[in-house]
Amino acid sequence: MQTERVIAQPSTVASVTQRAAEIIRRGGLVAFPTETVYGLGANALDATAVAKIYEAKGRASDNPLIVHIAHLADLDRVARDIPEAADKLMRVFWPGPVSLLMKKHPDIPDQVTGGLDTVVVRMPSHKVARALIIAAGTPIAAPSANTSGNVSATTADHVAADLGGRIDLIIDGGAVEYGLESTVIDCTTTPLAILRPGSISQDQIQAVIGPVELLTDAERPRSPGMKYRHYSPHTPLTLALCSNTPFNEWLPQYVDGRDTDRIALICHSEPTTTNVTHYPLPADPAAAAPLLFDTLRAADTDAVDEIIIEGWPEQGIGTAIMDRLRKAATRIEE
Ligand code: TXA
Ligand code: MG
């Protein structure tokens, strides 16, 4: 399959999304930018179209997809028995990077939800994503637009590298704003539970709704996707937490002890060794997040045998970054 690629600029958003919407309506696959990461979209009401998403990504069929809508009026087409808490959260955080788990509407095919009775719904704020959903006139099921298990795509180039030749169209809307996937909240339990930490923090959610649980990895079978290895570069990744020894003392010792000098180092401290290819990232996790996946992909080249990444404090967005890095890491240095 030939994958077409088009650029969405302010002056072309309308025409580009019209074309893309036609592809969605006839059952095709379109990658599009959102404020979190790029999504790989299909008509959420078309089981055959949705099946193509799993095939293109190589995704396990029991790992459900998020359904994207553009207006609150569309919610009743995809979910039912909306909990009061979900209603409150969507009024504050939508459109934006928060996804809410609710009871599914019978029209949503089992292919979207992995056979579950629930559906995760999100209303993106990105102009292109919104224009596409509106033009398609249907809710759009979209996972992150990467090969299953790989780091999510935050640019159109990332999408093309993973899915080129497997999907109909890529809409290039430039780099994304947040760079981490949305926060997924189970709204059917008391207290509510964060199934996946994301760009909106537990504190921000609690400020609206009161106590919310942040599930540990062990509890996450409630979110089928969390059991799979995720966000991983192909190169072995060492995550340095340095809870006891400071990073700048640990680093040279560790690098000296490795039997390769082909090491990429992603860090926000000053590197205390020169035997590495250095990729700097900001110390502020909110500033680092939009650059994180691009940097992991850049470091993940044939020229290195190992990537070392310095951890961030697990607060605010740091919690979401560390969730991704703990899953990506092949080795964690406590
Ligand atoms: O920011 C985002 O959420 C991006 C953009 C494209 O919107 N999408 C995204 O989708 O990250 P994906 O498929 O990569 O991650 C969706 C997560 C998975 O961990 C999946 O298991 C979980 O949400 N999920 C979806 N539906 C679910 C359901 N009914 N019950 C439990 N977990 C669900
Ligand atoms: Mg994903």
Short mmCIF file of C-alpha atoms and ligand atoms in Angstrom, two decimals:
data_model
loop_
_atom_site.label_atom_id
_atom_site.label_comp_id
_atom_site.label_asym_id
_atom_site.label_seq_id
_atom_site.Cartn_x
_atom_site.Cartn_y
_atom_site.Cartn_z
CA MET A 1 0.00 0.00 0.00
CA GLN A 2 1.17 3.51 -0.84
CA THR A 3 0.96 5.84 2.15
CA GLU A 4 0.14 9.40 1.18
CA ARG A 5 1.42 12.26 3.31
CA VAL A 6 -0.10 15.75 3.50
CA ILE A 7 0.80 18.80 5.55
CA ALA A 8 -1.92 20.55 7.52
CA GLN A 9 -1.32 24.29 7.79
CA PRO A 10 -3.89 26.76 9.06
CA SER A 11 -4.92 27.53 5.47
CA THR A 12 -5.18 23.84 4.43
CA VAL A 13 -6.72 22.20 7.53
CA ALA A 14 -10.22 22.24 6.04
CA SER A 15 -9.30 20.66 2.68
CA VAL A 16 -6.82 18.18 4.16
CA THR A 17 -9.25 16.95 6.82
CA GLN A 18 -12.07 16.68 4.24
CA ARG A 19 -9.91 14.31 2.18
CA ALA A 20 -8.88 12.38 5.28
CA ALA A 21 -12.51 12.15 6.41
CA GLU A 22 -13.45 10.51 3.10
CA ILE A 23 -10.82 7.85 3.74
CA ILE A 24 -12.19 7.28 7.26
CA ARG A 25 -15.76 7.03 5.95
CA ARG A 26 -14.82 4.40 3.38
CA GLY A 27 -13.10 2.30 6.04
CA GLY A 28 -9.45 3.39 5.66
CA LEU A 29 -6.74 4.37 8.15
CA VAL A 30 -5.51 7.93 8.74
CA ALA A 31 -2.71 9.00 11.10
CA PHE A 32 -3.34 12.45 12.55
CA PRO A 33 -1.80 14.77 15.14
CA THR A 34 -3.36 15.28 18.56
CA GLU A 35 -2.09 17.42 21.44
CA THR A 36 -0.66 14.29 23.14
CA VAL A 37 0.83 12.02 20.46
CA TYR A 38 -0.11 11.10 16.86
CA GLY A 39 -3.13 8.79 16.59
CA LEU A 40 -3.96 6.09 14.03
CA GLY A 41 -7.64 6.58 13.28
CA ALA A 42 -10.48 4.52 11.84
CA ASN A 43 -14.28 4.81 11.96
CA ALA A 44 -15.10 3.60 15.49
CA LEU A 45 -18.47 2.23 14.35
CA ASP A 46 -16.97 0.07 11.57
CA ALA A 47 -15.61 -3.25 12.88
CA THR A 48 -13.76 -4.05 9.63
CA ALA A 49 -12.01 -0.67 9.59
CA VAL A 50 -11.04 -1.03 13.26
CA ALA A 51 -9.58 -4.49 12.60
CA LYS A 52 -7.15 -2.84 10.15
CA ILE A 53 -5.71 -0.75 12.99
CA TYR A 54 -4.66 -3.89 14.87
CA GLU A 55 -3.13 -5.33 11.73
CA ALA A 56 -1.19 -2.18 10.81
CA LYS A 57 0.24 -1.79 14.33
CA GLY A 58 0.74 -5.49 15.07
CA ARG A 59 -1.34 -4.91 18.18
CA ALA A 60 -2.84 -7.66 20.37
CA SER A 61 -6.59 -7.87 19.70
CA ASP A 62 -7.48 -7.80 23.42
CA ASN A 63 -5.89 -4.36 23.86
CA PRO A 64 -8.78 -1.89 23.47
CA LEU A 65 -8.73 1.45 21.64
CA ILE A 66 -9.68 4.97 22.76
CA VAL A 67 -12.70 6.49 20.98
CA HIS A 68 -12.30 10.16 20.02
CA ILE A 69 -15.22 12.59 19.75
CA ALA A 70 -15.39 16.31 18.98
CA HIS A 71 -18.53 17.43 20.83
CA LEU A 72 -20.23 16.48 24.11
CA ALA A 73 -23.38 15.81 22.07
CA ASP A 74 -21.56 12.81 20.52
CA LEU A 75 -20.91 11.14 23.87
CA ASP A 76 -24.27 9.35 23.91
CA ARG A 77 -23.36 7.64 20.62
CA VAL A 78 -20.41 5.85 22.25
CA ALA A 79 -21.12 5.50 25.99
CA ARG A 80 -24.10 4.99 28.31
CA ASP A 81 -24.92 5.56 32.00
CA ILE A 82 -22.41 8.43 32.21
CA PRO A 83 -21.25 8.64 35.86
CA GLU A 84 -21.59 12.04 37.53
CA ALA A 85 -17.84 12.12 38.18
CA ALA A 86 -17.12 11.63 34.46
CA ASP A 87 -19.47 14.48 33.68
CA LYS A 88 -17.56 16.77 36.06
CA LEU A 89 -14.17 15.77 34.68
CA MET A 90 -15.14 16.26 31.04
CA ARG A 91 -16.51 19.71 31.79
CA VAL A 92 -13.14 20.75 33.20
CA PHE A 93 -10.62 18.81 31.07
CA TRP A 94 -12.30 18.42 27.65
CA PRO A 95 -11.22 19.14 25.07
CA GLY A 96 -7.79 17.97 26.27
CA PRO A 97 -5.50 15.10 27.27
CA VAL A 98 -7.83 13.16 29.64
CA SER A 99 -9.54 9.90 28.61
CA LEU A 100 -12.50 8.56 30.58
CA LEU A 101 -13.56 4.93 30.97
CA MET A 102 -17.33 4.40 31.03
CA LYS A 103 -19.95 1.79 30.07
CA LYS A 104 -19.94 1.27 26.33
CA HIS A 105 -22.81 1.97 23.94
CA PRO A 106 -24.02 -1.18 22.14
CA ASP A 107 -23.15 0.41 18.75
CA ILE A 108 -19.44 0.31 19.58
CA PRO A 109 -18.11 -2.94 18.09
CA ASP A 110 -16.29 -5.48 20.27
CA GLN A 111 -13.20 -4.95 18.11
CA VAL A 112 -12.81 -1.47 19.63
CA THR A 113 -13.08 -2.55 23.26
CA GLY A 114 -11.42 -5.97 23.11
CA GLY A 115 -14.77 -7.50 24.02
CA LEU A 116 -15.08 -5.44 27.24
CA ASP A 117 -18.33 -3.81 28.31
CA THR A 118 -16.50 -0.49 28.79
CA VAL A 119 -15.12 2.12 26.44
CA VAL A 120 -12.48 4.81 26.94
CA VAL A 121 -13.53 8.16 25.42
CA ARG A 122 -11.44 11.26 24.76
CA MET A 123 -12.14 14.67 23.24
CA PRO A 124 -8.86 16.00 21.81
CA SER A 125 -8.15 19.74 21.67
CA HIS A 126 -5.84 19.67 18.61
CA LYS A 127 -7.39 21.66 15.74
CA VAL A 128 -6.59 19.04 13.10
CA ALA A 129 -7.93 16.16 15.21
CA ARG A 130 -11.15 18.06 15.89
CA ALA A 131 -11.61 19.07 12.25
CA LEU A 132 -11.07 15.45 11.16
CA ILE A 133 -13.64 14.01 13.60
CA ILE A 134 -16.19 16.65 12.62
CA ALA A 135 -15.64 16.15 8.88
CA ALA A 136 -15.83 12.35 9.23
CA GLY A 137 -19.15 12.71 11.05
CA THR A 138 -18.32 9.63 13.12
CA PRO A 139 -16.42 8.89 16.34
CA ILE A 140 -12.83 7.86 15.56
CA ALA A 141 -11.07 4.95 17.28
CA ALA A 142 -7.37 5.73 17.55
CA PRO A 143 -4.43 4.22 19.40
CA SER A 144 -1.04 5.91 19.29
CA ALA A 145 0.34 5.82 15.71
CA ASN A 146 3.38 3.63 16.34
CA THR A 147 4.23 -0.03 15.78
CA SER A 148 2.97 -1.95 18.78
CA GLY A 149 5.56 -1.92 21.59
CA ASN A 150 7.56 0.96 20.10
CA VAL A 151 7.81 4.49 21.49
CA SER A 152 4.73 6.59 20.57
CA ALA A 153 4.96 8.95 17.59
CA THR A 154 5.24 12.68 18.28
CA THR A 155 6.01 13.75 14.68
CA ALA A 156 4.78 12.69 11.22
CA ASP A 157 8.28 11.32 10.53
CA HIS A 158 7.92 8.92 13.46
CA VAL A 159 4.59 7.73 12.05
CA ALA A 160 6.08 7.26 8.57
CA ALA A 161 9.03 5.29 9.98
CA ASP A 162 6.72 2.86 11.80
CA LEU A 163 3.61 2.65 9.63
CA GLY A 164 4.63 3.86 6.14
CA GLY A 165 3.21 1.44 3.55
CA ARG A 166 0.61 0.08 6.00
CA ILE A 167 -1.89 2.96 6.22
CA ASP A 168 -3.67 5.22 3.73
CA LEU A 169 -2.70 8.71 4.86
CA ILE A 170 -0.53 10.62 7.31
CA ILE A 171 -1.55 14.17 8.19
CA ASP A 172 1.57 16.09 9.16
CA GLY A 173 0.58 18.71 11.72
CA GLY A 174 4.09 19.30 13.08
CA ALA A 175 5.33 18.30 16.53
CA VAL A 176 2.75 17.64 19.26
CA GLU A 177 2.24 19.78 22.36
CA TYR A 178 2.44 17.36 25.35
CA GLY A 179 4.39 14.40 23.97
CA LEU A 180 2.91 11.87 26.42
CA GLU A 181 -0.32 9.94 25.98
CA SER A 182 -3.50 11.09 27.74
CA THR A 183 -4.30 10.33 31.38
CA VAL A 184 -6.78 7.40 31.44
CA ILE A 185 -9.28 7.45 34.31
CA ASP A 186 -11.71 4.66 35.23
CA CYS A 187 -14.92 6.53 36.10
CA THR A 188 -16.91 3.40 36.98
CA THR A 189 -15.27 2.73 40.37
CA THR A 190 -15.29 4.44 43.77
CA PRO A 191 -12.84 6.03 44.23
CA LEU A 192 -12.03 6.76 40.59
CA ALA A 193 -8.79 5.15 39.42
CA ILE A 194 -6.01 6.41 37.16
CA LEU A 195 -5.26 3.49 34.82
CA ARG A 196 -2.50 5.38 33.00
CA PRO A 197 -0.80 8.53 34.32
CA GLY A 198 -0.48 11.25 31.66
CA SER A 199 -0.12 14.93 30.96
CA ILE A 200 -2.83 15.86 33.47
CA SER A 201 -1.56 14.92 36.95
CA GLN A 202 -3.27 13.12 39.83
CA ASP A 203 -3.25 16.42 41.78
CA GLN A 204 -5.01 18.29 38.98
CA ILE A 205 -7.68 15.59 38.83
CA GLN A 206 -8.11 15.46 42.61
CA ALA A 207 -8.56 19.23 42.69
CA VAL A 208 -11.72 18.71 40.63
CA ILE A 209 -13.10 15.46 41.94
CA GLY A 210 -11.52 14.60 45.32
CA PRO A 211 -9.49 11.45 46.07
CA VAL A 212 -8.47 9.40 43.02
CA GLU A 213 -6.39 6.22 43.17
CA LEU A 214 -3.24 5.89 41.05
CA LEU A 215 -3.07 2.18 40.26
CA THR A 216 0.26 0.40 40.58
CA ASP A 217 1.53 -1.76 37.71
CA ALA A 218 0.40 -4.87 39.59
CA GLU A 219 -3.18 -3.58 39.73
CA ARG A 220 -3.26 -2.58 36.11
CA PRO A 221 -4.73 -5.74 34.60
CA ARG A 222 -7.81 -3.51 34.79
CA SER A 223 -6.32 -1.77 31.76
CA PRO A 224 -5.43 -4.54 29.31
CA GLY A 225 -2.81 -2.48 27.47
CA MET A 226 -0.69 -2.08 30.57
CA LYS A 227 0.40 -5.71 30.62
CA TYR A 228 2.27 -5.38 27.34
CA ARG A 229 5.84 -4.15 27.03
CA HIS A 230 5.63 -0.58 25.84
CA TYR A 231 7.44 2.52 24.76
CA SER A 232 10.59 0.54 24.08
CA PRO A 233 13.45 1.48 21.82
CA HIS A 234 15.12 -1.53 20.10
CA THR A 235 18.42 -0.81 21.89
CA PRO A 236 18.67 -2.00 25.54
CA LEU A 237 17.67 0.90 27.81
CA THR A 238 19.13 1.46 31.28
CA LEU A 239 17.09 3.72 33.54
CA ALA A 240 19.21 5.40 36.22
CA LEU A 241 17.17 6.23 39.31
CA CYS A 242 20.20 6.95 41.49
CA SER A 243 18.22 6.92 44.72
CA ASN A 244 21.41 6.40 46.78
CA THR A 245 24.44 7.49 44.73
CA PRO A 246 24.10 10.85 42.93
CA PHE A 247 23.84 10.48 39.13
CA ASN A 248 27.09 12.34 38.41
CA GLU A 249 29.04 9.93 40.67
CA TRP A 250 27.28 6.81 39.44
CA LEU A 251 27.64 7.60 35.72
CA PRO A 252 31.42 7.42 35.11
CA GLN A 253 31.74 4.25 37.21
CA TYR A 254 28.91 2.59 35.34
CA VAL A 255 30.16 3.60 31.88
CA ASP A 256 33.72 2.43 32.71
CA GLY A 257 32.35 -0.96 33.69
CA ARG A 258 30.52 -1.54 30.39
CA ASP A 259 32.27 -3.56 27.69
CA THR A 260 31.21 -1.17 24.92
CA ASP A 261 31.94 2.46 24.19
CA ARG A 262 28.94 2.79 21.91
CA ILE A 263 26.59 4.28 24.50
CA ALA A 264 23.95 7.00 24.13
CA LEU A 265 23.25 9.08 27.24
CA ILE A 266 19.98 10.99 27.69
CA CYS A 267 20.18 13.18 30.77
CA HIS A 268 19.21 16.47 32.35
CA SER A 269 22.31 16.73 34.60
CA GLU A 270 25.75 17.68 33.28
CA PRO A 271 27.32 14.46 31.95
CA THR A 272 30.39 13.44 33.97
CA THR A 273 31.85 11.22 31.26
CA THR A 274 32.88 11.91 27.65
CA ASN A 275 32.74 8.30 26.41
CA VAL A 276 29.12 8.62 25.32
CA THR A 277 26.93 10.34 22.74
CA HIS A 278 25.09 12.92 24.79
CA TYR A 279 21.42 13.86 24.24
CA PRO A 280 20.46 16.64 26.66
CA LEU A 281 16.87 17.08 27.89
CA PRO A 282 15.42 19.73 30.24
CA ALA A 283 15.34 19.06 34.00
CA ASP A 284 11.76 20.36 34.13
CA PRO A 285 9.65 17.28 33.31
CA ALA A 286 6.94 19.37 31.63
CA ALA A 287 9.57 20.77 29.25
CA ALA A 288 11.23 17.36 28.76
CA ALA A 289 8.02 15.43 27.97
CA PRO A 290 7.40 16.86 24.46
CA LEU A 291 11.00 15.96 23.48
CA LEU A 292 11.26 12.58 25.23
CA PHE A 293 10.02 10.15 22.56
CA ASP A 294 11.83 11.98 19.76
CA THR A 295 15.06 11.79 21.77
CA LEU A 296 14.57 8.07 22.53
CA ARG A 297 14.02 7.43 18.83
CA ALA A 298 17.08 9.49 17.89
CA ALA A 299 19.28 7.66 20.40
CA ASP A 300 17.94 4.30 19.23
CA THR A 301 20.27 3.86 16.26
CA ASP A 302 22.45 1.03 15.02
CA ALA A 303 25.48 2.95 16.21
CA VAL A 304 24.87 2.31 19.91
CA ASP A 305 24.68 -0.85 22.02
CA GLU A 306 23.01 0.74 25.02
CA ILE A 307 20.99 3.82 25.95
CA ILE A 308 21.29 5.24 29.46
CA ILE A 309 18.58 7.64 30.61
CA GLU A 310 18.52 9.66 33.82
CA GLY A 311 15.20 9.47 35.69
CA TRP A 312 13.02 12.40 36.79
CA PRO A 313 11.40 12.88 40.22
CA GLU A 314 8.04 11.09 40.27
CA GLN A 315 5.81 14.11 40.75
CA GLY A 316 3.35 15.80 38.38
CA ILE A 317 4.26 15.00 34.78
CA GLY A 318 7.38 13.27 36.14
CA THR A 319 5.05 10.45 37.26
CA ALA A 320 3.85 9.92 33.68
CA ILE A 321 7.39 10.10 32.25
CA MET A 322 8.67 7.56 34.77
CA ASP A 323 5.71 5.24 34.09
CA ARG A 324 6.79 5.15 30.41
CA LEU A 325 10.50 4.77 31.21
CA ARG A 326 9.99 1.96 33.73
CA LYS A 327 8.10 0.03 31.05
CA ALA A 328 10.68 0.83 28.36
CA ALA A 329 13.73 -0.06 30.47
CA THR A 330 15.51 -3.38 30.12
CA ARG A 331 17.47 -2.57 33.29
CA ILE A 332 16.74 -0.26 36.22
CA GLU A 333 19.66 1.00 38.32
CA GLU A 334 18.21 1.78 41.73
O1 TXA B 1 -3.18 10.40 24.14
C1 TXA B 1 -3.72 9.35 23.83
O2 TXA B 1 -4.51 8.76 24.61
C2 TXA B 1 -3.44 8.76 22.44
C3 TXA B 1 -4.01 9.71 21.39
C4 TXA B 1 -3.87 9.17 19.99
O3 TXA B 1 -5.35 10.00 21.69
N1 TXA B 1 -3.95 7.45 22.32
C5 TXA B 1 -3.39 6.37 22.97
O4 TXA B 1 -4.00 5.15 22.69
O5 TXA B 1 -2.45 6.48 23.72
P1 TXA B 1 -3.33 3.75 23.04
O6 TXA B 1 -4.19 2.75 22.36
O7 TXA B 1 -1.90 3.76 22.71
O8 TXA B 1 -3.55 3.60 24.59
C6 TXA B 1 -4.85 3.37 25.10
C7 TXA B 1 -4.77 2.77 26.48
C8 TXA B 1 -4.28 1.33 26.45
O9 TXA B 1 -3.42 1.12 27.55
C9 TXA B 1 -5.57 0.54 26.58
O10 TXA B 1 -5.36 -0.73 27.16
C10 TXA B 1 -6.41 1.44 27.47
O11 TXA B 1 -6.09 2.75 27.05
N2 TXA B 1 -7.85 1.20 27.25
C11 TXA B 1 -8.58 1.53 26.17
N3 TXA B 1 -9.85 1.10 26.30
C12 TXA B 1 -9.93 0.48 27.51
C13 TXA B 1 -10.97 -0.19 28.24
N4 TXA B 1 -12.20 -0.30 27.74
N5 TXA B 1 -10.67 -0.69 29.46
C14 TXA B 1 -9.43 -0.56 29.98
N6 TXA B 1 -8.40 0.05 29.35
C15 TXA B 1 -8.65 0.56 28.13
MG MG B 2 0.04 3.27 22.55
#
